[in-house]
Structures are given as C-alpha cells and as structure tokens.
Amino acid sequence: MSERHSITPKEVVVNESSLELQDPSQRDVEPEKKPKAPWWSYIWDYDPGRSHEERVFIQKLDVFLVTMLSLGYFIKNLDQTNIANAFVSGMKEDLRMNGNEINLVDTAWTVGYVVGQIPSQIILTKIRPSIWVPACELLWTVLTFCLAAAKTSNHVIGIRFLVGLAESIFYPAAHTILGSWYLPSELGKRACIFHASSAAAGMFSGYLQAGVYRGLNGVNGFAGWQWLFIMDGVISLPICIAGFFILPDLPENTRAFYLNDSDRALAKERMERVGRAPRARLGRSAFKRIFGRWHVYLLTILYIIFINIGPSGSINTMALWLKSKGESVEKINIIPTASKAIQLVATVSFAILSDLIRRRATMMSVSTFFGGLSALLLAIWNIPDGLKWFAFLIERVAVPYGPLSMSWANEICGADAEERAIVIGIMNSMGYAFNAWVPLLTFPQIDAPRFKKGFIFSTCAFGAQAIITATVAFMHKRDQRRRQDLRDEASRIRDEEGTAVSTH
C-alpha cells in the first residue's frame, strides 16, 4: 500500500485534469478548494487521504485495544487508590498504623514493582501480550481479595509487595502495545485516554468507599475498608478474563478475532510508513545499541523526576488535610475526587492538543507549570483558604506529563522496537526504584497534613523537570535535523549520479 500524504484542512488542491484541457478559456479556472474540514477534526483524527479500510481498522483498535487497556489500567489504579481511601476510612485504626506504616506499605509495593519491571518487559518480547498481561492482572486481583483478610500492617506490607510484582508489567507493556499499532498523529490521544482511566479510578474509588462505608460497614463482620477490597476484586475479575480474548498482541503476530488478514497487512504497512520497526531477536548487540544512545539516559532521568515529584500513591495530601479539619469519612473520600476530575479533563485535553500541534514538550511544559504552581502555594501553606483549595484542586494537572512522556519515548525510539520496549521498561523501573525510598524522606505520614519539606522538594523538582524536558527536546530536534541532512545528502548524490549517467 502506498504512503498517504496527510492533507490539512487549509491546503488547496489543484484539479490536474483542468491543466490538460485544450480550451484556453478553461486554463484560467480558479483552483478547486478542498471542502472545509469538520469541527471535530480539531479534536480527533482527520485525514482526508485515509481510506475507508483504514478508518474502520482504527475504529476497531479504539473499540477493542484502547478500551481493554483503559479498563486494565482502571482496575490497577482502583487497587492503588483503594489503599489510600481504606487508610483514611478505618484501616489505620483497625490495624494500628499510627507511625509510618502506610509509607512502608508503599515501599513494599514499589520494591515489587521495580523487581518485576524489566524482567516483565523482556518476557513481553518472548510471550504474547494477550497471555502475559491478563495472567498478571488475574494474579493481582486474587491478591486484592487477600487484602480484605489482613489482620496486621505486616500482612498488608507482604501482600502489597506481591501486588507490585504482578502489576509491574502493565503500564510499560500498555505503552509498548499502543506504540506498536498507532501512528504518531494518533498515539498521544490514545495514550492519554488510557492514562485518564487512572483519574476515573481515583474518582470511582472515592465514591465506592463512601458508599461501602455507609451501606456495608460491619456487614458479615467485615469493616467498610475490607468491603472496599472485596468489591475491587469483584470488579476486576471479569476484566482480567476478557483480556485473554481482546488484547491483539502485536501487528506481526496478532490473532485477534476482530482483525482480518487485510487489517493485519495494513497494521504492518502503517508501522513501516513511520519507520517503526517490528520485534527482532533481543541479544547482546541490541543492548549495546540501546546503551550507546542518549535516549535511555535522558528519558530515564526525565521519568525518575516525574514519578518522584510528589507523594506516594497511598498518601492523599488533600484527604489528610480534610481529615485534620475534622471532616466526615464520606466527605474525606468524595471531595478529593474533584482533583481527579480535573486530572481527567486535563489529560484528555493535553493529549488532543499535543497530537494537533505535534509538540509533546510544549504540552508537557504546561503540565509542569501547573504542578509547580500548586507545589509552590502548598509549600508556602499560610495562604487564604480559597487559594489553598485552588492549589489542591490543580495539583493533579501535573499528571498528564507522564503519558505524554511515554508517547514521546515511543516516538523517539520508534525506529528500534527492542530499544522502545527496553527504554520504556527502564524508565518505569528506575522511576519506581527511587520511589521506593524518596517519598519516605519527602512525604512521611507523620508530616501530615503540612508536608513542609515535601512541598518544598516538589517545587524544586518541577524546576528540574522543566530543564530535563527542554534538554530532551533539544537532543531530539538535533537528531531529526541530522537525519534530514543525511536524507538530503543521499538524495543529492542520487541526483548527481543520475545526471552523470544521462550525459553519457
């Protein structure tokens, strides 16, 4: 299939047949203008040159692949958010977690997450994603049920380590899979819609805990926070099972029931069109190639800063502030969902804009600005209550930076499938390797709700994030210029050789 040129709504197309007419009076006909693009072209994919076959193919991917990954990420984040909500809804008192035990729970999860990360990404190059990913989802769902039976904080710590081990596959695997199916003009929106499910999970967890605490607290001898984990497992189980049948693997080995032979050929052609290579054998030469480039080093630093810029997942700074003000359990769980709603809107909006203007670094910088502003205001702390509410509500506008950086990594490493998988795995694993201990120093539970040193650290870290974003953007543009210069030089040499041949 030939490469298609993407036509923007403002381009003018000349009707070539009019130039071939012999009637001189018709040679001065005005160029035919392309019909005006629909309004939705500014927020979603619009390519007039795209065939009906390709449009249907992309719709299939959106319905099955994006939906399945979003649901998987939803249950992963539901599990993580439930710890924070359970902690402020009775688990702290029932399990006597009065010191920094919640930080140790986070550390245990993070250690498991880091240990499993790179091995899981390597396994992903050997085993079908449609087998490996749902199997890991099923394991962490069973472990989530087990949390309801925890009697001490040590039980929670041990189970959370195993949960982290099982969940380590999902996030980098999802971005690897998305990057194997979507073009750069399509990827950012899908990656951020996928990531927005984490905000939806945070909101849902708050509503679920409030409802469970009101309706099930004490039923059959289980506390409200225990019912939260039971309901979490019940919701997760069917999603895990569906993954075995719906995840499409990769273009070169897919056997998804909703893709026909023409779709499979089109998927391969689309990736070849943008220079995104299929998987090859992962050997010593591949690692030498990967670690000989700047990508793995700067992108890893970028992601380490992002992951550790705020508190760990079980520390909800707004919820702890509300608890210190004496708010009810229901309000403590429901009010912070407003910041998750803002995160969801910001994530989708930034994704649409980043795909539209094709400048990942620009939108990542906007995300950094809002996060830095929130951290600065909370570091000052002694500010009017209205301003403090504003700071807490915009706190999670910093989160879209993460999926945008993963989309960016997919594009920067797009010409090398092994590098793409390994770099994304290293970014995530190194980010969480630091996350195993940095939040213990920056946002310990005993500092709640003020977290003075934590918010000061975050303010400085957002500054560092802005610098590393600009550095990666500079290096990426430099590489793009060099590749263009090489293509121009090769074209010039071919033209000279062709001219020399024709003179003879």
Coordinates of C-alpha atoms in Angstrom, one line a residue, residues 61-341:
L61 CA -8.4 -0.6 17.6
D62 CA -10.1 2.1 19.5
V63 CA -13.1 0.0 20.5
F64 CA -11.1 -3.1 21.5
L65 CA -7.5 -2.3 22.2
V66 CA -7.9 1.2 23.9
T67 CA -10.9 0.1 25.8
M68 CA -9.3 -3.1 27.1
L69 CA -6.1 -1.3 28.1
S70 CA -8.1 1.5 29.8
L71 CA -10.1 -1.0 31.8
G72 CA -6.9 -2.8 32.8
Y73 CA -5.4 0.5 34.0
F74 CA -8.6 1.4 35.7
I75 CA -8.5 -1.7 37.9
K76 CA -4.8 -1.3 38.5
N77 CA -5.3 2.2 39.8
L78 CA -8.5 1.3 41.6
D79 CA -6.4 -1.1 43.6
Q80 CA -3.7 1.5 44.3
T81 CA -6.2 4.3 45.2
N82 CA -8.2 1.9 47.4
I83 CA -5.2 1.7 49.8
A84 CA -5.3 5.4 50.4
N85 CA -9.1 5.5 50.8
A86 CA -9.1 2.5 53.1
F87 CA -6.4 4.1 55.2
V88 CA -8.5 7.2 56.0
S89 CA -11.7 5.1 56.4
G90 CA -10.8 2.9 59.3
M91 CA -7.9 0.7 58.3
K92 CA -5.4 3.0 60.1
E93 CA -7.2 2.5 63.4
D94 CA -8.1 -1.2 62.9
L95 CA -4.6 -2.2 62.1
R96 CA -2.9 0.3 64.4
M97 CA -1.0 2.0 61.6
N98 CA -0.1 5.1 63.7
G99 CA 3.5 5.6 62.6
N100 CA 4.9 5.5 59.0
E101 CA 3.4 2.0 58.2
I102 CA 1.5 3.4 55.2
N103 CA 4.8 4.6 53.8
L104 CA 6.2 1.1 54.3
V105 CA 3.2 -0.4 52.5
D106 CA 4.0 1.9 49.6
T107 CA 7.7 1.0 49.7
A108 CA 6.9 -2.8 49.7
W109 CA 4.6 -2.3 46.6
T110 CA 7.3 -0.2 44.9
V111 CA 10.1 -2.8 45.5
G112 CA 7.9 -5.5 44.0
Y113 CA 7.1 -3.2 41.1
V114 CA 10.7 -2.4 40.4
V115 CA 11.9 -6.0 40.7
G116 CA 9.3 -7.2 38.2
Q117 CA 9.6 -4.4 35.7
I118 CA 12.5 -5.2 33.3
P119 CA 12.1 -9.0 33.5
S120 CA 8.4 -8.5 32.6
Q121 CA 9.3 -6.3 29.6
I122 CA 11.9 -8.9 28.4
I123 CA 9.2 -11.6 28.8
L124 CA 6.9 -9.5 26.8
T125 CA 9.3 -9.8 23.8
K126 CA 9.0 -13.6 24.1
I127 CA 5.4 -14.2 25.1
R128 CA 2.2 -12.9 23.6
P129 CA 0.9 -9.8 25.5
S130 CA -2.6 -11.4 25.3
I131 CA -1.4 -14.2 27.6
W132 CA 1.2 -12.4 29.8
V133 CA -0.7 -9.2 30.6
P134 CA -4.1 -10.8 31.6
A135 CA -2.3 -13.5 33.6
C136 CA -0.6 -10.8 35.7
E137 CA -3.9 -9.0 36.1
L138 CA -5.6 -12.1 37.4
L139 CA -2.8 -12.6 40.0
W140 CA -3.1 -9.1 41.4
T141 CA -6.9 -9.5 41.5
V142 CA -6.6 -12.6 43.7
L143 CA -4.1 -10.7 45.9
T144 CA -6.5 -7.8 46.3
F145 CA -9.1 -10.2 47.7
C146 CA -6.5 -11.3 50.2
L147 CA -6.1 -7.7 51.5
A148 CA -9.6 -7.9 53.0
A149 CA -8.3 -10.7 55.3
A150 CA -5.3 -8.7 56.5
K151 CA -5.0 -8.6 60.3
T152 CA -1.9 -6.6 60.8
S153 CA 0.1 -4.0 58.9
N154 CA 2.8 -6.6 58.2
H155 CA 0.2 -8.6 56.3
V156 CA -0.7 -5.6 54.2
I157 CA 3.0 -4.9 53.5
G158 CA 3.7 -8.5 52.4
I159 CA 0.6 -8.7 50.1
R160 CA 1.4 -5.3 48.6
F161 CA 4.9 -6.4 47.7
L162 CA 3.3 -9.3 45.7
V163 CA 0.7 -7.0 44.1
G164 CA 3.5 -4.7 43.0
L165 CA 5.3 -7.6 41.4
A166 CA 2.2 -8.6 39.5
E167 CA 1.3 -5.0 38.5
S168 CA 4.8 -4.2 37.2
I169 CA 4.0 -5.5 33.7
F170 CA 1.0 -3.4 32.9
Y171 CA 2.0 0.3 32.4
P172 CA 5.1 -0.2 30.2
A173 CA 3.5 -3.1 28.4
A174 CA 0.5 -1.0 27.6
H175 CA 2.6 1.8 26.1
T176 CA 4.6 -0.7 24.1
I177 CA 1.5 -2.2 22.7
L178 CA -0.1 1.2 21.8
G179 CA 3.1 2.3 20.1
S180 CA 3.0 -0.9 18.0
W181 CA -0.4 0.0 16.5
Y182 CA -0.9 3.7 16.3
L183 CA 0.9 6.4 14.2
P184 CA 2.4 9.5 15.9
S185 CA -0.6 11.7 14.9
E186 CA -2.9 9.2 16.7
L187 CA -0.7 8.0 19.6
G188 CA -0.9 10.9 22.1
K189 CA -4.6 10.9 22.3
R190 CA -4.9 7.2 22.9
A191 CA -2.1 7.1 25.4
C192 CA -3.7 9.9 27.4
I193 CA -7.2 8.4 27.2
F194 CA -5.7 5.2 28.5
H195 CA -4.0 7.1 31.3
A196 CA -7.1 9.1 32.1
S197 CA -8.7 5.9 33.3
S198 CA -6.4 6.3 36.4
A199 CA -8.2 9.5 37.3
A200 CA -11.6 7.8 36.7
A201 CA -10.4 5.0 39.0
G202 CA -9.5 7.6 41.7
M203 CA -12.9 9.2 41.5
F204 CA -14.7 5.9 41.5
S205 CA -12.7 4.6 44.4
G206 CA -13.7 7.6 46.5
Y207 CA -17.4 7.2 45.6
L208 CA -17.2 3.4 46.2
Q209 CA -15.6 3.8 49.6
A210 CA -18.1 6.4 50.7
G211 CA -21.0 4.1 49.6
V212 CA -19.4 0.9 51.0
Y213 CA -18.7 2.6 54.3
R214 CA -22.3 3.8 54.5
G215 CA -24.0 0.6 53.4
L216 CA -21.7 -2.3 54.2
N217 CA -19.6 -1.3 57.2
G218 CA -20.0 -4.1 59.7
V219 CA -22.0 -6.4 57.4
N220 CA -20.9 -10.1 57.9
G221 CA -18.2 -9.0 60.3
F222 CA -16.3 -7.0 57.7
A223 CA -15.4 -3.4 58.1
G224 CA -16.1 -0.8 55.4
W225 CA -12.4 -0.7 54.3
Q226 CA -12.4 -4.6 53.9
W227 CA -15.5 -4.5 51.8
L228 CA -13.7 -2.0 49.6
F229 CA -11.1 -4.6 48.7
I230 CA -13.7 -7.3 48.1
M231 CA -15.7 -5.0 45.7
D232 CA -12.4 -4.1 44.0
G233 CA -11.7 -7.8 43.3
V234 CA -15.3 -8.4 42.1
I235 CA -15.0 -5.5 39.6
S236 CA -11.5 -6.6 38.4
L237 CA -12.2 -10.3 37.7
P238 CA -14.2 -10.1 34.5
I239 CA -11.8 -7.5 33.1
C240 CA -8.9 -9.9 33.6
I241 CA -10.7 -12.7 31.8
A242 CA -11.7 -10.5 28.9
G243 CA -8.1 -9.5 28.3
F244 CA -7.2 -13.1 27.2
F245 CA -9.6 -12.7 24.2
I246 CA -9.4 -9.0 23.4
L247 CA -5.8 -7.9 23.5
P248 CA -4.5 -8.1 19.9
D249 CA -0.8 -8.8 20.6
L250 CA 1.4 -7.0 18.0
P251 CA 1.0 -6.4 14.2
E252 CA 3.4 -9.2 13.3
N253 CA 1.8 -11.9 15.4
T254 CA -1.8 -10.8 16.1
R255 CA -4.6 -13.4 16.1
A256 CA -7.3 -11.1 17.4
F257 CA -10.8 -12.2 16.2
Y258 CA -11.8 -8.7 15.2
L259 CA -8.9 -8.2 12.7
N260 CA -9.0 -9.8 9.3
D261 CA -6.0 -10.6 7.0
S262 CA -6.3 -7.2 5.3
D263 CA -6.2 -5.4 8.8
R264 CA -3.1 -7.3 9.7
A265 CA -1.3 -6.3 6.5
L266 CA -2.5 -2.7 7.0
A267 CA -1.1 -2.7 10.5
K268 CA 2.3 -3.7 9.3
E269 CA 2.3 -1.2 6.5
R270 CA 1.3 1.6 8.8
M271 CA 4.2 0.9 11.1
E272 CA 6.7 0.7 8.2
R273 CA 5.3 4.0 6.9
V274 CA 6.6 5.8 10.0
G275 CA 9.8 3.8 10.4
R276 CA 8.6 1.9 13.5
A277 CA 10.4 -1.5 13.4
P278 CA 8.8 -4.9 14.4
R279 CA 10.4 -7.0 17.1
A280 CA 13.7 -8.8 16.4
R281 CA 15.9 -11.1 18.4
L282 CA 17.0 -9.4 21.7
G283 CA 20.7 -10.1 22.1
R284 CA 23.9 -8.6 23.2
S285 CA 24.1 -6.3 20.1
A286 CA 20.7 -4.9 20.9
F287 CA 21.8 -3.9 24.4
K288 CA 25.0 -2.4 23.1
R289 CA 23.0 -0.4 20.6
I290 CA 20.5 0.8 23.2
F291 CA 23.0 1.9 25.8
G292 CA 25.1 3.6 23.1
R293 CA 22.4 6.2 22.6
W294 CA 21.4 9.2 24.7
H295 CA 17.7 8.1 24.7
V296 CA 17.9 5.6 27.6
Y297 CA 19.8 8.0 29.9
L298 CA 17.9 11.3 29.5
L299 CA 14.5 9.7 29.2
T300 CA 15.1 7.7 32.4
I301 CA 16.2 10.9 34.3
L302 CA 13.1 12.6 33.0
Y303 CA 10.8 9.8 34.2
I304 CA 12.6 9.5 37.6
I305 CA 11.8 13.1 38.3
F306 CA 8.2 12.7 37.2
I307 CA 7.5 9.6 39.3
N308 CA 9.1 11.1 42.5
I309 CA 7.9 14.7 42.2
G310 CA 5.0 14.2 44.7
P311 CA 3.9 11.8 47.5
S312 CA 3.5 8.1 47.0
G313 CA 0.2 6.6 45.9
S314 CA -1.2 5.9 49.4
I315 CA -0.7 9.4 50.6
N316 CA -3.6 11.6 49.5
T317 CA -2.5 15.0 50.7
M318 CA -5.9 16.6 50.2
A319 CA -7.7 13.8 52.0
L320 CA -5.3 14.0 55.0
W321 CA -5.8 17.8 55.1
L322 CA -9.6 17.3 55.2
K323 CA -9.2 14.7 57.9
S324 CA -7.2 17.1 60.0
K325 CA -10.1 19.6 59.7
G326 CA -12.5 17.0 61.2
E327 CA -14.5 16.3 58.0
S328 CA -16.6 13.1 57.9
V329 CA -15.4 9.9 56.3
E330 CA -17.8 10.4 53.3
K331 CA -16.5 13.9 52.7
I332 CA -12.9 12.8 53.0
N333 CA -13.4 10.3 50.3
I334 CA -15.7 12.3 48.0
I335 CA -14.2 15.8 48.0
P336 CA -10.7 14.9 46.6
T337 CA -12.4 13.3 43.6
A338 CA -12.8 16.8 42.2
S339 CA -9.0 17.0 41.7
K340 CA -9.2 13.6 39.9
A341 CA -11.9 15.0 37.6

